[in-house]
Amino acid sequence: MDCGIPFCQSNYGCPVENMIPDWNDLVHQGRWKDALKMLHSTNNFPEFTGRLCPAPCESACVLGIIDDPVSIRVIEWNIIDRGFDEGWVTPILPERQTGQKVAVVGSGPAGLAAAQQLVRAGHSVTVFEKDDRIGGLLRYGIPDFKMEKWVIDRRLEQMSSEGVEFKTKVHVGKDITAEELRQNFDAICLAGGAMMARDLPVAGRELNGIHLAMDYLTQQNKLNAGDPIDPTERITAKGKRAVIIGGGDTGSDCLGTVHRQGAVDI
């Protein structure tokens, strides 16, 4: 565990500055419960990051200079899943209530993390989500093959037990005004996601069969959740030749989805 300088937990190695060498060492000692406590001290939802993070910590790992780097993300994933399996992840209730009410707008990972920290500090917290389910892009942007949605629901049960109130199908700015939030809450946390796509205004963009990634991925996730989809609005790659523009995480998610839908060429 003598890394010298643990670049893995620097800003470019870990954006949330997880204390990686510390919980790695605790796992090495067999102290899994202590490792979980250390992991949770900087990361509200290691079950999300353990499954989804591209793990820049591993490319920053000092061991990688002379050997394969430590499989940090897999260790993180194992710590939190063992924590749930052993019953170590329980509601954390505040010692006192402040009497202050906070509205959190948006239920993606940022909104959920803010809500959990605020409710544990003793505030009354209400999360507003415009969609019909809580989770934001975790729910509708991440395909099930990358993260099944029971992973989100498991954490939401803990948060509900801690006192967080969730309100779905409430689009702030349309269904409820900012002024109404100001009147009913002492503070407002804006945690809306970046849903505006980067379009390509090129010749032929208006033709049929061209779809934005989030429209495509969201519909497939709703279909997987059992929601009825109008056949006339169904986006499917089955039996088709598909082109994906963009090679990042979203492009990768689309790739896995069109494969599973049965595209003949991608």
mmCIF file of C-alpha atoms in Angstrom:
data_model
loop_
_atom_site.group_PDB
_atom_site.id
_atom_site.type_symbol
_atom_site.label_atom_id
_atom_site.label_comp_id
_atom_site.label_asym_id
_atom_site.label_seq_id
_atom_site.Cartn_x
_atom_site.Cartn_y
_atom_site.Cartn_z
ATOM 1 C CA MET A 1 0.000 0.000 0.000
ATOM 2 C CA ASP A 2 3.037 2.291 -0.108
ATOM 3 C CA CYS A 3 2.068 4.288 -3.191
ATOM 4 C CA GLY A 4 4.309 7.246 -2.519
ATOM 5 C CA ILE A 5 1.896 9.823 -3.971
ATOM 6 C CA PRO A 6 -1.605 8.337 -4.521
ATOM 7 C CA PHE A 7 -2.470 10.052 -7.792
ATOM 8 C CA CYS A 8 -5.655 7.928 -7.919
ATOM 9 C CA GLN A 9 -7.381 10.222 -5.419
ATOM 10 C CA SER A 10 -6.225 13.479 -6.976
ATOM 11 C CA ASN A 11 -8.691 15.689 -8.847
ATOM 12 C CA TYR A 12 -7.921 14.146 -12.223
ATOM 13 C CA GLY A 13 -7.756 10.629 -10.775
ATOM 14 C CA CYS A 14 -11.029 10.763 -8.822
ATOM 15 C CA PRO A 15 -13.434 13.696 -9.248
ATOM 16 C CA VAL A 16 -15.063 13.001 -5.860
ATOM 17 C CA GLU A 17 -11.650 12.507 -4.202
ATOM 18 C CA ASN A 18 -12.370 9.060 -2.797
ATOM 19 C CA MET A 19 -9.761 7.991 -0.224
ATOM 20 C CA ILE A 20 -8.821 5.037 -2.371
ATOM 21 C CA PRO A 21 -5.592 3.774 -0.752
ATOM 22 C CA ASP A 22 -7.296 3.849 2.645
ATOM 23 C CA TRP A 23 -10.232 1.628 1.739
ATOM 24 C CA ASN A 24 -8.038 -0.573 -0.427
ATOM 25 C CA ASP A 25 -5.886 -1.223 2.648
ATOM 26 C CA LEU A 26 -8.942 -1.883 4.826
ATOM 27 C CA VAL A 27 -10.169 -4.469 2.311
ATOM 28 C CA HIS A 28 -6.670 -6.000 2.321
ATOM 29 C CA GLN A 29 -6.992 -6.328 6.119
ATOM 30 C CA GLY A 30 -10.449 -7.866 5.818
ATOM 31 C CA ARG A 31 -12.075 -4.839 7.477
ATOM 32 C CA TRP A 32 -14.898 -4.535 4.927
ATOM 33 C CA LYS A 33 -17.314 -2.627 7.159
ATOM 34 C CA ASP A 34 -14.666 0.001 7.911
ATOM 35 C CA ALA A 35 -13.868 0.158 4.189
ATOM 36 C CA LEU A 36 -17.537 0.868 3.493
ATOM 37 C CA LYS A 37 -17.580 3.676 6.056
ATOM 38 C CA MET A 38 -14.463 5.180 4.482
ATOM 39 C CA LEU A 39 -15.967 4.866 0.987
ATOM 40 C CA HIS A 40 -19.247 6.482 2.032
ATOM 41 C CA SER A 41 -17.381 9.398 3.635
ATOM 42 C CA THR A 42 -16.741 10.907 0.189
ATOM 43 C CA ASN A 43 -19.251 9.135 -2.052
ATOM 44 C CA ASN A 44 -22.979 8.873 -1.376
ATOM 45 C CA PHE A 45 -23.585 6.299 -4.093
ATOM 46 C CA PRO A 46 -20.587 4.027 -4.754
ATOM 47 C CA GLU A 47 -22.977 1.464 -6.249
ATOM 48 C CA PHE A 48 -23.535 3.925 -9.120
ATOM 49 C CA THR A 49 -19.937 4.984 -9.641
ATOM 50 C CA GLY A 50 -18.679 1.423 -9.185
ATOM 51 C CA ARG A 51 -20.809 0.359 -12.128
ATOM 52 C CA LEU A 52 -20.668 3.442 -14.338
ATOM 53 C CA CYS A 53 -17.508 5.425 -13.702
ATOM 54 C CA PRO A 54 -14.864 5.204 -16.474
ATOM 55 C CA ALA A 55 -12.317 4.838 -13.630
ATOM 56 C CA PRO A 56 -9.721 7.539 -14.321
ATOM 57 C CA CYS A 57 -8.340 6.485 -10.926
ATOM 58 C CA GLU A 58 -6.976 3.315 -12.498
ATOM 59 C CA SER A 59 -5.154 5.118 -15.289
ATOM 60 C CA ALA A 60 -3.685 7.385 -12.573
ATOM 61 C CA CYS A 61 -2.613 4.451 -10.383
ATOM 62 C CA VAL A 62 1.100 4.531 -9.511
ATOM 63 C CA LEU A 63 1.364 0.761 -9.899
ATOM 64 C CA GLY A 64 0.453 1.190 -13.558
ATOM 65 C CA ILE A 65 3.944 2.585 -14.188
ATOM 66 C CA ILE A 66 5.478 -0.900 -13.845
ATOM 67 C CA ASP A 67 2.513 -3.316 -13.812
ATOM 68 C CA ASP A 68 -1.245 -3.537 -14.245
ATOM 69 C CA PRO A 69 -2.958 -0.873 -12.092
ATOM 70 C CA VAL A 70 -5.097 -1.792 -9.098
ATOM 71 C CA SER A 71 -8.665 -2.664 -10.171
ATOM 72 C CA ILE A 72 -10.035 0.156 -8.021
ATOM 73 C CA ARG A 73 -13.522 0.356 -9.529
ATOM 74 C CA VAL A 74 -14.141 -3.354 -9.000
ATOM 75 C CA ILE A 75 -13.016 -3.101 -5.365
ATOM 76 C CA GLU A 76 -15.383 -0.147 -4.868
ATOM 77 C CA TRP A 77 -18.248 -2.132 -6.413
ATOM 78 C CA ASN A 78 -17.538 -5.099 -4.152
ATOM 79 C CA ILE A 79 -17.351 -2.967 -0.996
ATOM 80 C CA ILE A 80 -20.791 -1.416 -1.493
ATOM 81 C CA ASP A 81 -22.529 -4.581 -2.686
ATOM 82 C CA ARG A 82 -21.149 -6.473 0.289
ATOM 83 C CA GLY A 83 -22.357 -3.630 2.494
ATOM 84 C CA PHE A 84 -25.906 -4.054 1.206
ATOM 85 C CA ASP A 85 -25.717 -7.852 1.379
ATOM 86 C CA GLU A 86 -24.514 -7.761 4.991
ATOM 87 C CA GLY A 87 -27.133 -5.189 6.032
ATOM 88 C CA TRP A 88 -24.566 -2.508 6.829
ATOM 89 C CA VAL A 89 -26.260 0.140 4.663
ATOM 90 C CA THR A 90 -29.015 1.477 6.913
ATOM 91 C CA PRO A 91 -30.830 4.813 7.252
ATOM 92 C CA ILE A 92 -28.747 7.519 8.948
ATOM 93 C CA LEU A 93 -31.006 9.817 10.936
ATOM 94 C CA PRO A 94 -30.000 13.298 12.170
ATOM 95 C CA GLU A 95 -29.523 13.981 15.865
ATOM 96 C CA ARG A 96 -31.807 17.001 15.639
ATOM 97 C CA GLN A 97 -34.157 18.735 13.191
ATOM 98 C CA THR A 98 -33.341 22.266 12.056
ATOM 99 C CA GLY A 99 -36.875 23.202 11.054
ATOM 100 C CA GLN A 100 -35.576 24.344 7.663
ATOM 101 C CA LYS A 101 -37.191 23.141 4.426
ATOM 102 C CA VAL A 102 -35.176 22.596 1.240
ATOM 103 C CA ALA A 103 -36.432 21.919 -2.281
ATOM 104 C CA VAL A 104 -34.140 19.930 -4.561
ATOM 105 C CA VAL A 105 -34.964 20.281 -8.257
ATOM 106 C CA GLY A 106 -33.831 17.213 -10.185
ATOM 107 C CA SER A 107 -33.370 13.627 -9.054
ATOM 108 C CA GLY A 108 -30.223 12.607 -10.890
ATOM 109 C CA PRO A 109 -27.084 11.678 -8.946
ATOM 110 C CA ALA A 110 -26.349 15.308 -8.019
ATOM 111 C CA GLY A 111 -29.876 15.959 -6.736
ATOM 112 C CA LEU A 112 -30.020 12.685 -4.833
ATOM 113 C CA ALA A 113 -26.622 13.247 -3.209
ATOM 114 C CA ALA A 114 -27.584 16.783 -2.192
ATOM 115 C CA ALA A 115 -30.915 15.553 -0.798
ATOM 116 C CA GLN A 116 -29.259 12.830 1.258
ATOM 117 C CA GLN A 117 -26.657 15.160 2.746
ATOM 118 C CA LEU A 118 -29.281 17.802 3.544
ATOM 119 C CA VAL A 119 -31.728 15.422 5.219
ATOM 120 C CA ARG A 120 -28.916 13.953 7.317
ATOM 121 C CA ALA A 121 -28.078 17.486 8.462
ATOM 122 C CA GLY A 122 -31.595 17.707 9.890
ATOM 123 C CA HIS A 123 -33.389 19.649 7.168
ATOM 124 C CA SER A 124 -36.755 18.711 5.666
ATOM 125 C CA VAL A 125 -36.042 17.820 2.036
ATOM 126 C CA THR A 126 -38.375 17.462 -0.960
ATOM 127 C CA VAL A 127 -37.051 16.308 -4.336
ATOM 128 C CA PHE A 128 -38.956 17.403 -7.464
ATOM 129 C CA GLU A 129 -38.618 15.329 -10.650
ATOM 130 C CA LYS A 130 -40.329 16.084 -13.968
ATOM 131 C CA ASP A 131 -40.360 12.430 -15.088
ATOM 132 C CA ASP A 132 -42.567 9.663 -13.745
ATOM 133 C CA ARG A 133 -39.754 7.931 -11.847
ATOM 134 C CA ILE A 134 -36.886 9.099 -9.658
ATOM 135 C CA GLY A 135 -33.314 8.837 -10.901
ATOM 136 C CA GLY A 136 -32.824 11.284 -13.763
ATOM 137 C CA LEU A 137 -30.254 10.021 -16.252
ATOM 138 C CA LEU A 138 -29.502 7.109 -13.929
ATOM 139 C CA ARG A 139 -33.034 5.929 -14.609
ATOM 140 C CA TYR A 140 -33.568 6.864 -18.228
ATOM 141 C CA GLY A 141 -30.137 7.606 -19.700
ATOM 142 C CA ILE A 142 -28.224 4.533 -18.533
ATOM 143 C CA PRO A 143 -29.252 1.270 -20.253
ATOM 144 C CA ASP A 144 -30.298 -1.636 -18.054
ATOM 145 C CA PHE A 145 -27.408 -3.751 -19.336
ATOM 146 C CA LYS A 146 -25.039 -1.217 -17.767
ATOM 147 C CA MET A 147 -26.993 -0.709 -14.529
ATOM 148 C CA GLU A 148 -30.224 -2.442 -13.606
ATOM 149 C CA LYS A 149 -32.742 -0.147 -12.007
ATOM 150 C CA TRP A 150 -33.162 -2.118 -8.775
ATOM 151 C CA VAL A 151 -29.783 -0.631 -7.875
ATOM 152 C CA ILE A 152 -31.416 2.819 -7.790
ATOM 153 C CA ASP A 153 -34.554 1.613 -6.012
ATOM 154 C CA ARG A 154 -32.486 -0.023 -3.272
ATOM 155 C CA ARG A 155 -30.853 3.305 -2.435
ATOM 156 C CA LEU A 156 -34.119 5.237 -2.710
ATOM 157 C CA GLU A 157 -35.596 3.006 0.006
ATOM 158 C CA GLN A 158 -32.828 4.105 2.344
ATOM 159 C CA MET A 159 -33.352 7.771 1.466
ATOM 160 C CA SER A 160 -37.117 7.541 2.017
ATOM 161 C CA SER A 161 -36.468 5.995 5.428
ATOM 162 C CA GLU A 162 -34.149 8.907 6.196
ATOM 163 C CA GLY A 163 -37.011 11.317 5.493
ATOM 164 C CA VAL A 164 -36.504 12.498 1.914
ATOM 165 C CA GLU A 165 -39.831 13.163 0.165
ATOM 166 C CA PHE A 166 -39.965 12.482 -3.564
ATOM 167 C CA LYS A 167 -42.421 14.150 -5.941
ATOM 168 C CA THR A 168 -42.521 12.908 -9.536
ATOM 169 C CA LYS A 169 -44.262 14.384 -12.582
ATOM 170 C CA VAL A 170 -43.618 17.885 -11.251
ATOM 171 C CA HIS A 171 -41.853 20.037 -13.834
ATOM 172 C CA VAL A 172 -40.506 23.064 -11.984
ATOM 173 C CA GLY A 173 -41.131 26.164 -14.057
ATOM 174 C CA LYS A 174 -44.281 24.668 -15.579
ATOM 175 C CA ASP A 175 -46.254 22.705 -12.986
ATOM 176 C CA ILE A 176 -44.910 24.792 -10.118
ATOM 177 C CA THR A 177 -43.297 28.210 -10.301
ATOM 178 C CA ALA A 178 -40.013 29.344 -8.831
ATOM 179 C CA GLU A 179 -41.949 31.858 -6.759
ATOM 180 C CA GLU A 180 -44.059 29.085 -5.234
ATOM 181 C CA LEU A 181 -40.880 27.253 -4.262
ATOM 182 C CA ARG A 182 -39.510 30.427 -2.692
ATOM 183 C CA GLN A 183 -42.687 30.827 -0.659
ATOM 184 C CA ASN A 184 -42.781 27.232 0.576
ATOM 185 C CA PHE A 185 -39.096 26.487 1.150
ATOM 186 C CA ASP A 186 -36.201 28.128 2.953
ATOM 187 C CA ALA A 187 -33.687 27.113 0.293
ATOM 188 C CA ILE A 188 -33.701 25.711 -3.241
ATOM 189 C CA CYS A 189 -31.051 23.452 -4.754
ATOM 190 C CA LEU A 190 -31.016 23.378 -8.552
ATOM 191 C CA ALA A 191 -29.720 20.003 -9.749
ATOM 192 C CA GLY A 192 -31.228 19.761 -13.206
ATOM 193 C CA GLY A 193 -29.475 17.581 -15.747
ATOM 194 C CA ALA A 194 -28.054 18.544 -19.142
ATOM 195 C CA MET A 195 -30.851 17.243 -21.358
ATOM 196 C CA MET A 196 -30.318 19.617 -24.284
ATOM 197 C CA ALA A 197 -28.726 17.615 -27.079
ATOM 198 C CA ARG A 198 -26.041 18.830 -29.424
ATOM 199 C CA ASP A 199 -27.774 18.574 -32.776
ATOM 200 C CA LEU A 200 -26.171 18.542 -36.225
ATOM 201 C CA PRO A 201 -27.780 21.127 -38.535
ATOM 202 C CA VAL A 202 -26.696 19.439 -41.748
ATOM 203 C CA ALA A 203 -28.442 18.638 -45.006
ATOM 204 C CA GLY A 204 -30.874 15.730 -44.548
ATOM 205 C CA ARG A 205 -31.266 16.170 -40.800
ATOM 206 C CA GLU A 206 -35.035 16.438 -41.285
ATOM 207 C CA LEU A 207 -35.327 12.971 -42.857
ATOM 208 C CA ASN A 208 -37.016 10.058 -41.112
ATOM 209 C CA GLY A 209 -35.047 7.572 -39.049
ATOM 210 C CA ILE A 210 -32.704 10.118 -37.449
ATOM 211 C CA HIS A 211 -33.029 10.256 -33.674
ATOM 212 C CA LEU A 212 -31.306 11.924 -30.750
ATOM 213 C CA ALA A 213 -29.612 9.525 -28.345
ATOM 214 C CA MET A 214 -31.603 10.533 -25.274
ATOM 215 C CA ASP A 215 -34.933 10.071 -27.054
ATOM 216 C CA TYR A 216 -33.782 6.616 -28.117
ATOM 217 C CA LEU A 217 -32.282 5.481 -24.798
ATOM 218 C CA THR A 218 -35.113 6.889 -22.677
ATOM 219 C CA GLN A 219 -37.742 5.091 -24.725
ATOM 220 C CA GLN A 220 -35.891 1.768 -24.483
ATOM 221 C CA ASN A 221 -35.541 2.108 -20.705
ATOM 222 C CA LYS A 222 -39.253 2.846 -20.368
ATOM 223 C CA LEU A 223 -39.989 -0.187 -22.515
ATOM 224 C CA ASN A 224 -37.759 -2.321 -20.268
ATOM 225 C CA ALA A 225 -39.643 -0.965 -17.246
ATOM 226 C CA GLY A 226 -42.910 -2.238 -18.718
ATOM 227 C CA ASP A 227 -44.334 1.070 -19.901
ATOM 228 C CA PRO A 228 -46.587 0.952 -22.975
ATOM 229 C CA ILE A 229 -45.029 2.569 -26.050
ATOM 230 C CA ASP A 230 -47.131 3.737 -28.990
ATOM 231 C CA PRO A 231 -46.069 1.500 -31.919
ATOM 232 C CA THR A 232 -46.081 4.531 -34.224
ATOM 233 C CA GLU A 233 -43.480 6.201 -31.990
ATOM 234 C CA ARG A 234 -41.335 3.131 -31.422
ATOM 235 C CA ILE A 235 -37.656 3.594 -32.259
ATOM 236 C CA THR A 236 -36.015 0.273 -33.032
ATOM 237 C CA ALA A 237 -32.939 -0.880 -34.920
ATOM 238 C CA LYS A 238 -34.251 -4.400 -35.471
ATOM 239 C CA GLY A 239 -33.306 -5.613 -38.946
ATOM 240 C CA LYS A 240 -31.828 -2.229 -39.862
ATOM 241 C CA ARG A 241 -28.441 -0.755 -40.632
ATOM 242 C CA ALA A 242 -27.587 1.756 -37.953
ATOM 243 C CA VAL A 243 -25.134 4.639 -37.818
ATOM 244 C CA ILE A 244 -24.078 6.097 -34.447
ATOM 245 C CA ILE A 245 -22.531 9.571 -34.439
ATOM 246 C CA GLY A 246 -20.472 10.076 -31.298
ATOM 247 C CA GLY A 247 -18.058 7.673 -29.640
ATOM 248 C CA GLY A 248 -18.358 8.552 -25.955
ATOM 249 C CA ASP A 249 -20.350 6.867 -23.193
ATOM 250 C CA THR A 250 -23.658 7.793 -24.828
ATOM 251 C CA GLY A 251 -22.551 6.413 -28.188
ATOM 252 C CA SER A 252 -21.460 3.232 -26.414
ATOM 253 C CA ASP A 253 -24.865 2.970 -24.727
ATOM 254 C CA CYS A 254 -26.552 3.315 -28.120
ATOM 255 C CA LEU A 255 -24.229 0.668 -29.545
ATOM 256 C CA GLY A 256 -25.197 -1.849 -26.878
ATOM 257 C CA THR A 257 -28.872 -1.023 -27.378
ATOM 258 C CA VAL A 258 -28.931 -1.410 -31.163
ATOM 259 C CA HIS A 259 -27.050 -4.703 -30.801
ATOM 260 C CA ARG A 260 -29.712 -5.998 -28.424
ATOM 261 C CA GLN A 261 -32.505 -4.802 -30.687
ATOM 262 C CA GLY A 262 -31.092 -6.852 -33.547
ATOM 263 C CA ALA A 263 -29.514 -4.424 -35.974
ATOM 264 C CA VAL A 264 -27.963 -6.164 -38.990
ATOM 265 C CA ASP A 265 -25.115 -3.678 -39.409
ATOM 266 C CA ILE A 266 -23.772 -0.928 -37.151
#
